[in-house]
Coordinates of C-alpha atoms in Angstrom, one line a residue:
X1 CA 285.3 234.0 72.5
X2 CA 284.0 232.3 69.4
X3 CA 286.3 231.4 66.5
X4 CA 286.0 230.4 62.6
X5 CA 286.5 227.1 63.7
X6 CA 282.9 226.7 63.5
X7 CA 281.1 225.2 60.6
X8 CA 281.4 228.0 58.0
X9 CA 277.9 228.1 57.0
X10 CA 277.2 229.9 60.5
X11 CA 278.1 233.4 60.9
X12 CA 277.7 235.2 64.5
X13 CA 277.0 238.1 62.3
X14 CA 274.7 239.9 59.5
X15 CA 276.6 239.1 56.4
X16 CA 274.6 242.0 54.7
X17 CA 276.6 244.5 56.9
X18 CA 279.7 243.1 55.2
X19 CA 278.4 242.2 51.8
X20 CA 279.6 245.7 50.2
X21 CA 282.7 246.2 52.0
X22 CA 286.3 244.9 51.3
X23 CA 285.8 242.0 53.7
X24 CA 285.9 238.7 51.7
X25 CA 283.9 236.6 54.3
X26 CA 284.6 233.5 52.3
X27 CA 288.1 233.8 52.4
X28 CA 288.8 235.4 55.9
X29 CA 288.8 233.9 59.4
X30 CA 287.0 235.5 62.3
X31 CA 286.6 235.7 65.6
X32 CA 283.6 236.9 67.9
X33 CA 284.5 238.3 71.3
X34 CA 281.4 239.1 73.9
X35 CA 281.2 242.4 75.7
X36 CA 281.6 240.5 78.9
X37 CA 285.4 239.4 77.7
X38 CA 287.9 241.5 79.2
X39 CA 289.7 242.5 75.7
X40 CA 286.0 244.0 74.8
X41 CA 286.6 247.8 75.8
X42 CA 290.2 247.3 75.1
X43 CA 289.5 246.6 71.7
X44 CA 287.3 249.1 70.8
X45 CA 290.2 251.8 72.2
X46 CA 292.8 250.2 69.9
X47 CA 290.7 250.3 66.8
X48 CA 289.4 253.6 67.3
X49 CA 293.2 254.9 67.3
X50 CA 294.7 252.7 64.6
X51 CA 292.2 253.1 61.7
X52 CA 293.0 252.8 58.1
X53 CA 293.6 256.5 56.6
X54 CA 291.7 255.4 53.4
X55 CA 288.5 254.1 54.8
X56 CA 285.6 256.4 56.0
X57 CA 284.7 255.8 59.4
X58 CA 281.6 257.3 60.8
X59 CA 280.7 255.7 64.0
X60 CA 282.3 256.2 67.1
X61 CA 281.3 256.5 70.8
X62 CA 282.8 259.9 72.2
X63 CA 283.4 261.0 75.9
X64 CA 285.1 264.2 77.6
X65 CA 286.4 264.5 80.7
X66 CA 289.1 264.2 83.2
X67 CA 291.8 261.7 82.3
X68 CA 290.1 259.5 85.1
X69 CA 286.7 258.3 86.2
X70 CA 286.6 260.0 89.7
X71 CA 287.4 263.2 90.5
X72 CA 288.7 262.1 93.6
X73 CA 291.8 260.4 92.1
X74 CA 293.5 263.4 90.3
X75 CA 294.5 267.0 90.9
X76 CA 291.6 269.4 89.6
X77 CA 294.1 270.5 87.3
X78 CA 294.8 267.8 85.7
X79 CA 294.4 268.0 81.6
X80 CA 291.1 266.9 80.3
X81 CA 291.1 264.5 77.5
X82 CA 288.4 263.4 74.9
X83 CA 288.3 259.8 74.5
X84 CA 286.7 257.6 71.4
X85 CA 286.3 254.0 70.8
X86 CA 284.9 252.6 68.1
X87 CA 281.2 252.8 67.5
X88 CA 278.4 250.2 65.9
X89 CA 279.6 249.2 62.6
X90 CA 282.6 247.9 60.7
X91 CA 286.1 249.2 61.1
X92 CA 289.2 248.7 59.1
X93 CA 292.2 249.1 61.4
X94 CA 296.1 248.1 61.3
X95 CA 298.1 246.0 63.8
X96 CA 301.7 245.5 63.4
X97 CA 301.7 244.5 59.9
X98 CA 298.1 243.3 59.5
X99 CA 295.1 244.9 57.8
X100 CA 292.1 243.5 60.0
X101 CA 288.4 244.4 60.2
X102 CA 286.2 245.2 63.4
X103 CA 282.4 244.7 63.4
X104 CA 281.1 246.2 66.5
X105 CA 277.2 244.9 66.5
X106 CA 274.3 245.1 68.8
X107 CA 272.7 241.7 70.0
X108 CA 268.8 241.4 70.0
X109 CA 266.8 243.8 71.7
X110 CA 267.4 246.3 74.7
X111 CA 266.7 244.4 77.7
X112 CA 264.6 246.9 80.1
X113 CA 262.6 250.1 79.4
X114 CA 263.6 253.9 78.9
X115 CA 266.8 255.1 80.2
X116 CA 267.2 251.6 82.5
X117 CA 267.6 249.8 79.0
X118 CA 270.7 247.8 78.5
X119 CA 271.7 246.9 74.9
X120 CA 274.0 243.9 74.8
X121 CA 276.7 244.1 72.2
X122 CA 279.6 241.9 70.7
X123 CA 282.8 242.1 68.3
X124 CA 283.9 240.1 65.4
X125 CA 287.0 240.4 64.2
X126 CA 288.4 239.4 60.8
X127 CA 291.6 238.3 59.2
X128 CA 292.2 237.9 55.7
X129 CA 292.8 234.3 54.6
X130 CA 291.7 231.1 56.4
X131 CA 293.5 229.9 59.1
X132 CA 294.5 233.1 60.6
X133 CA 293.1 232.4 64.3
X134 CA 296.7 232.7 65.3
X135 CA 296.6 236.4 64.3
X136 CA 293.5 237.5 65.7
X137 CA 294.3 235.4 69.0
X138 CA 297.9 237.4 69.0
X139 CA 296.4 240.4 68.6
X140 CA 293.8 240.3 71.3
X141 CA 296.6 239.1 73.8
X142 CA 298.5 242.2 72.9
X143 CA 295.8 244.5 73.5
X144 CA 295.4 242.6 77.0
X145 CA 298.7 242.6 77.7
X146 CA 299.5 246.3 76.8
X147 CA 296.6 246.9 79.0
X148 CA 297.7 245.5 82.2
X149 CA 301.3 246.8 81.7
X150 CA 302.1 249.4 84.3
X151 CA 305.1 251.8 84.7
X152 CA 306.5 253.0 88.3
X153 CA 305.2 255.9 89.7
X154 CA 302.3 256.1 86.9
X155 CA 298.7 254.4 87.2
X156 CA 295.4 254.5 85.4
X157 CA 291.8 254.3 86.6
X158 CA 289.4 252.6 84.6
X159 CA 285.6 252.8 85.2
X160 CA 283.3 249.9 84.4
X161 CA 280.7 250.4 81.7
X162 CA 277.3 249.1 82.9
X163 CA 275.5 249.3 79.5
X164 CA 278.6 247.7 77.4
X165 CA 279.7 245.8 80.1
X166 CA 283.4 246.2 79.6
X167 CA 286.1 248.4 81.5
X168 CA 286.6 251.8 80.4
X169 CA 290.3 252.2 80.3
X170 CA 291.8 255.7 81.5
X171 CA 295.1 257.2 80.4
X172 CA 298.1 256.9 82.5
X173 CA 299.0 259.7 85.5
X174 CA 301.8 260.2 87.5
X175 CA 301.1 259.0 91.3
X176 CA 302.0 261.3 94.2
X177 CA 304.8 259.6 96.0
X178 CA 303.9 257.4 98.8
X179 CA 305.9 259.8 101.3
X180 CA 303.8 262.7 100.5
X181 CA 300.5 260.8 102.3
X182 CA 300.7 261.6 105.8
X183 CA 299.3 258.9 108.3
X184 CA 300.1 258.1 111.6
X185 CA 303.8 256.2 111.3
X186 CA 302.6 252.7 112.3
X187 CA 299.8 252.8 110.4
X188 CA 301.4 253.2 107.4
X189 CA 304.3 250.9 108.4
X190 CA 301.7 248.2 109.0
X191 CA 300.1 248.3 105.8
X192 CA 303.2 248.7 103.4
X193 CA 304.6 245.8 105.3
X194 CA 301.4 244.0 104.8
X195 CA 300.9 244.6 101.1
X196 CA 305.0 243.8 100.9
X197 CA 304.6 240.5 102.1
X198 CA 301.5 239.8 100.0
X199 CA 303.4 240.8 96.5
X200 CA 306.7 239.0 97.7
X201 CA 307.8 236.3 95.5
X202 CA 306.5 233.2 97.7
X203 CA 303.1 234.4 98.7
X204 CA 301.5 233.0 95.5
X205 CA 302.5 229.8 96.0
X206 CA 301.7 229.5 99.7
X207 CA 297.9 230.8 98.5
X208 CA 297.7 228.2 96.1
X209 CA 299.3 225.3 98.3
X210 CA 296.6 226.3 101.2
X211 CA 293.7 226.5 98.6
X212 CA 293.3 230.4 99.1
X213 CA 292.0 232.9 96.6
X214 CA 295.3 234.9 95.6
X215 CA 293.9 238.5 96.7
X216 CA 294.5 240.8 99.6
X217 CA 291.3 242.8 101.1
X218 CA 291.4 246.3 103.2
X219 CA 288.7 248.4 104.7
X220 CA 290.0 252.0 104.7
X221 CA 287.8 253.7 106.9
X222 CA 287.6 256.6 109.1
X223 CA 286.5 261.0 108.9
X224 CA 286.6 262.3 105.1
X225 CA 289.4 264.3 104.1
X226 CA 291.9 262.0 106.3
X227 CA 294.0 260.4 103.2
X228 CA 292.0 257.4 101.8
X229 CA 291.9 258.2 98.2
X230 CA 295.7 260.0 98.4
X231 CA 296.5 256.5 99.7
X232 CA 294.8 254.6 97.2
X233 CA 296.7 256.7 94.4
X234 CA 300.1 256.4 95.8
X235 CA 299.8 253.1 96.3
X236 CA 298.9 252.3 92.7
X237 CA 302.0 254.3 91.8
X238 CA 304.6 252.6 94.4
X239 CA 303.6 248.7 93.6
X240 CA 302.8 249.8 89.8
X241 CA 299.5 248.5 89.6
X242 CA 296.4 250.4 87.8
X243 CA 293.1 251.1 89.5
X244 CA 289.7 249.5 88.9
X245 CA 287.3 251.6 90.4
X246 CA 283.7 250.7 91.0
X247 CA 280.6 252.2 92.2
X248 CA 278.2 249.6 93.1
X249 CA 275.6 252.5 94.2
X250 CA 275.0 252.9 90.5
X251 CA 271.1 252.2 89.8
X252 CA 271.8 249.7 87.2
X253 CA 274.8 247.7 88.7
X254 CA 273.0 244.2 89.1
X255 CA 274.4 241.4 91.2
X256 CA 275.5 239.9 87.4
X257 CA 277.0 243.4 86.4
X258 CA 279.0 243.9 89.4
X259 CA 280.1 239.7 89.4
X260 CA 281.4 240.1 85.6
X261 CA 283.2 243.5 86.5
X262 CA 285.0 241.4 89.1
X263 CA 285.8 238.9 86.8
X264 CA 287.2 241.1 84.2
X265 CA 289.6 243.2 86.2
X266 CA 293.1 242.3 84.7
X267 CA 296.0 240.6 86.6
X268 CA 297.7 242.4 89.9
X269 CA 295.1 245.4 89.7
X270 CA 293.9 247.5 93.0
X271 CA 290.1 247.3 92.9
X272 CA 288.2 250.2 94.9
X273 CA 284.8 250.0 96.0
X274 CA 284.0 253.3 97.2
X275 CA 281.5 254.4 99.8
X276 CA 280.4 251.0 100.6
X277 CA 278.5 251.9 103.6
X278 CA 275.7 253.6 101.2
X279 CA 274.5 250.1 100.1
X280 CA 272.9 248.5 103.0
X281 CA 272.2 249.0 106.6
X282 CA 273.9 247.2 109.3
X283 CA 270.7 244.7 108.9
X284 CA 271.4 244.2 105.3
X285 CA 268.4 246.4 104.3
X286 CA 268.7 248.3 101.1
X287 CA 269.4 252.4 101.5
X288 CA 268.6 252.8 98.2
X289 CA 265.3 251.2 97.7
X290 CA 265.4 251.0 93.7
X291 CA 269.1 249.3 93.6
X292 CA 268.9 246.0 92.1
X293 CA 272.0 245.2 93.6
X294 CA 271.8 242.3 96.6
X295 CA 273.6 241.8 99.8
X296 CA 274.3 238.4 98.9
X297 CA 275.2 239.3 95.3
X298 CA 277.8 241.8 96.8
X299 CA 279.4 239.4 99.2
X300 CA 279.8 236.8 96.0
X301 CA 281.5 239.5 94.2
X302 CA 283.8 239.9 96.9
X303 CA 284.5 236.3 97.5
X304 CA 285.0 235.6 93.9
X305 CA 287.1 238.5 92.8
X306 CA 289.9 237.7 90.5
X307 CA 290.6 234.2 92.2
X308 CA 294.2 233.6 91.7
X309 CA 295.2 237.5 89.9
X310 CA 297.0 238.9 93.0
X311 CA 294.3 241.8 93.6
X312 CA 294.7 244.3 96.0
X313 CA 290.7 244.9 97.4
X314 CA 289.9 248.4 98.9
X315 CA 286.4 249.0 100.4
X316 CA 286.1 252.7 101.6
X317 CA 283.9 254.0 104.2
X318 CA 283.5 256.7 106.6
X319 CA 280.8 254.8 108.7
X320 CA 282.3 251.5 109.6
X321 CA 280.0 251.1 112.5
X322 CA 277.3 251.2 109.8
X323 CA 278.6 248.1 107.9
X324 CA 277.3 244.7 108.5
X325 CA 279.7 242.4 110.2
X326 CA 279.4 239.6 107.4
X327 CA 281.0 242.2 104.9
X328 CA 284.0 242.8 106.6
X329 CA 284.8 239.5 108.5
X330 CA 288.0 237.8 108.2
X331 CA 288.7 236.4 105.1
X332 CA 286.3 239.0 103.2
X333 CA 288.3 241.7 104.6
X334 CA 291.8 241.1 105.7
X335 CA 293.2 244.3 107.2
X336 CA 291.0 247.5 108.7
X337 CA 293.1 250.6 108.4
X338 CA 291.6 253.8 110.2
X339 CA 291.8 257.3 109.3
X340 CA 291.8 260.2 111.7
X341 CA 291.4 263.7 112.0
X342 CA 295.3 265.1 111.9
X343 CA 296.9 264.4 115.0
X344 CA 299.9 266.9 116.2
X345 CA 302.7 264.4 114.9
X346 CA 301.0 264.6 111.5
X347 CA 300.8 268.4 111.8
X348 CA 304.8 268.5 112.3
X349 CA 305.1 265.7 109.4
X350 CA 303.2 267.9 107.0
X351 CA 305.0 270.9 107.9
X352 CA 308.2 269.3 107.2
X353 CA 306.9 267.9 103.9
X354 CA 306.2 272.0 103.0
X355 CA 309.4 273.3 104.4
X356 CA 312.0 270.5 104.2
X357 CA 314.8 272.6 105.9
X358 CA 313.3 273.1 108.7
X359 CA 314.1 271.0 112.1
X360 CA 311.9 268.9 114.1
X361 CA 311.6 271.0 116.7
X362 CA 310.2 273.8 114.5
X363 CA 307.4 271.6 113.2
X364 CA 306.4 270.7 116.7
X365 CA 306.4 274.4 117.3
X366 CA 304.1 274.5 114.6
X367 CA 302.0 271.9 115.5
X368 CA 301.7 273.2 119.1
X369 CA 300.5 276.2 117.9
X370 CA 298.2 274.9 115.4
X371 CA 296.6 272.8 118.5
X372 CA 295.8 275.9 120.7
X373 CA 294.8 277.8 117.6
X374 CA 291.9 274.9 117.0
X375 CA 291.1 274.3 120.7
X376 CA 289.2 271.3 121.9
X377 CA 286.1 271.6 119.5
X378 CA 287.6 272.0 116.1
X379 CA 288.9 268.7 114.7
X380 CA 291.2 269.1 111.4
X381 CA 291.3 266.8 108.7
X382 CA 294.3 266.2 106.8
X383 CA 292.8 267.5 103.5
X384 CA 292.3 270.8 105.4
X385 CA 295.7 271.0 106.7
X386 CA 297.3 270.7 103.2
X387 CA 294.7 273.5 102.0
X388 CA 296.1 275.7 104.5
X389 CA 299.6 275.1 103.3
X390 CA 299.0 275.3 99.9
X391 CA 297.6 279.0 100.7
X392 CA 300.5 279.6 102.5
X393 CA 303.1 278.6 99.6
X394 CA 304.5 282.0 99.3
X395 CA 305.1 282.5 103.3
X396 CA 308.3 281.2 104.9
X397 CA 307.9 278.9 108.1
X398 CA 307.5 281.4 110.2
X399 CA 304.9 282.9 108.6
X400 CA 302.9 279.8 108.1
X401 CA 303.5 279.5 112.2
X402 CA 302.3 282.6 112.4
X403 CA 299.3 282.6 110.6
X404 CA 297.5 279.2 111.9
X405 CA 294.7 281.4 113.5
X406 CA 293.6 281.3 109.9
X407 CA 292.9 277.5 110.1
X408 CA 290.5 278.0 112.7
X409 CA 289.0 281.0 111.5
X410 CA 288.3 279.0 108.0
X411 CA 287.0 276.0 109.6
X412 CA 284.1 278.1 111.9
X413 CA 283.5 280.0 108.4
X414 CA 282.7 276.6 106.6
X415 CA 280.3 275.2 109.8
X416 CA 278.5 278.4 109.5
X417 CA 277.8 278.3 106.0
X418 CA 277.0 274.3 106.4
X419 CA 274.4 275.4 109.3
X420 CA 273.1 278.0 106.6
X421 CA 272.6 275.7 104.0
X422 CA 271.0 273.1 106.3
X423 CA 268.5 275.9 107.5
X424 CA 267.7 277.1 104.4
X425 CA 267.1 273.5 103.3
X426 CA 264.6 272.8 106.4
X427 CA 262.9 276.0 105.2
X428 CA 262.3 274.9 101.8
X429 CA 260.8 271.6 103.0
X430 CA 258.4 273.1 105.4
X431 CA 257.6 275.6 102.6
X432 CA 256.5 272.7 100.2
X433 CA 254.6 271.0 103.2
X434 CA 252.4 274.1 103.5
X435 CA 252.1 274.3 99.9
X436 CA 250.7 270.9 99.9
X437 CA 248.2 271.5 103.1
X438 CA 247.2 274.3 101.2
X439 CA 246.0 272.5 97.7
X440 CA 244.5 269.9 100.1
X441 CA 242.7 272.4 102.0
X442 CA 241.5 274.1 99.0
X443 CA 240.4 270.7 97.2
X444 CA 238.5 270.0 100.6
X445 CA 236.5 273.6 100.2
X446 CA 235.5 272.4 96.4
X447 CA 233.9 269.2 97.3
X448 CA 232.5 270.1 100.6
X449 CA 228.6 270.3 100.6

């Protein structure tokens, strides 16, 4: 951040941009905010929603979509929202009793070519009168504090904007109760005990005394649909923390971008790196050849994440056996949490969650009936089990027990559909190969003597 304490003859902006506006540069204080500063995206969002009504504001960046940045993290029926942030140009806005200006500007030429080009940006904030640095700093601090504030039972999800290099803040959403996430009792209890210990009052001092970065890292691994995402959401609500979602497989994610993203995460957040197995093989070779992110860059970002900000870092994967040992060693990943197919106890627990007036014996009877219907060759995810209960929401407990055969029928139908799609893809591939061979033959005939 650069303030107006620098010589008045130097301006970190083009004076002609504000020459014909109400900004009196000679009698104003200005502060420059880099796009790499954690306040950058927050300021853009604030300005867009607090514009002064008598000004003509024409430049906005517009985004439409779910309230969060990954469709996995909220129910599909959540309301969509349209989000505005201040675009390139000068904007007049209000904060408390102050009237301020914000200039969003591009710096230099784009780096890269075509769709891969990245345009670096900065903001310049203006306050009337000289020596008003305190006002501008108070505004920036207030915006950051508001973003870091959390509400018990609610959370927001933010996504890293690679082009602008700032966190795109999501709206608050109501979290699912922790009790609604059905996991083996000992796994959930051990995890909660570990997090409770980490967030305890004396924990930060212990980490500082021993020179250990104040963060706790977890690897959520196991079969799809077993509750990894649901648990992350529930933990966010339970501990009053917001989620900062990173997708390191993004084709523009560089070592520097990932490091910057980690450094800008607000205090006491949950940082999630999804599908960590999709990046590198067990021998550290890239799975996506044109990905600019390196293995060492990933490790450095994980080691430096947040420093002493009390973050919970969650890596997710369906294939732990594909991860390099260095990625998940002690100190880099503290706790491994396994997610498996639904066990009989989980079946019974979920039955009671949907039919809370029933007894444990009835729940166990449901589990026995479901296990018998599934047989030995049909593993069941907790997501599929929850789907079954949703379809039975108008049925009694007796009906849910009587209809368990439908679970097996749907599993078989989905398996058959997947096999047919795979066969269709194989046929298309073979057809393409034959077309290529035919073209080669035609070419050979044309050039043969």
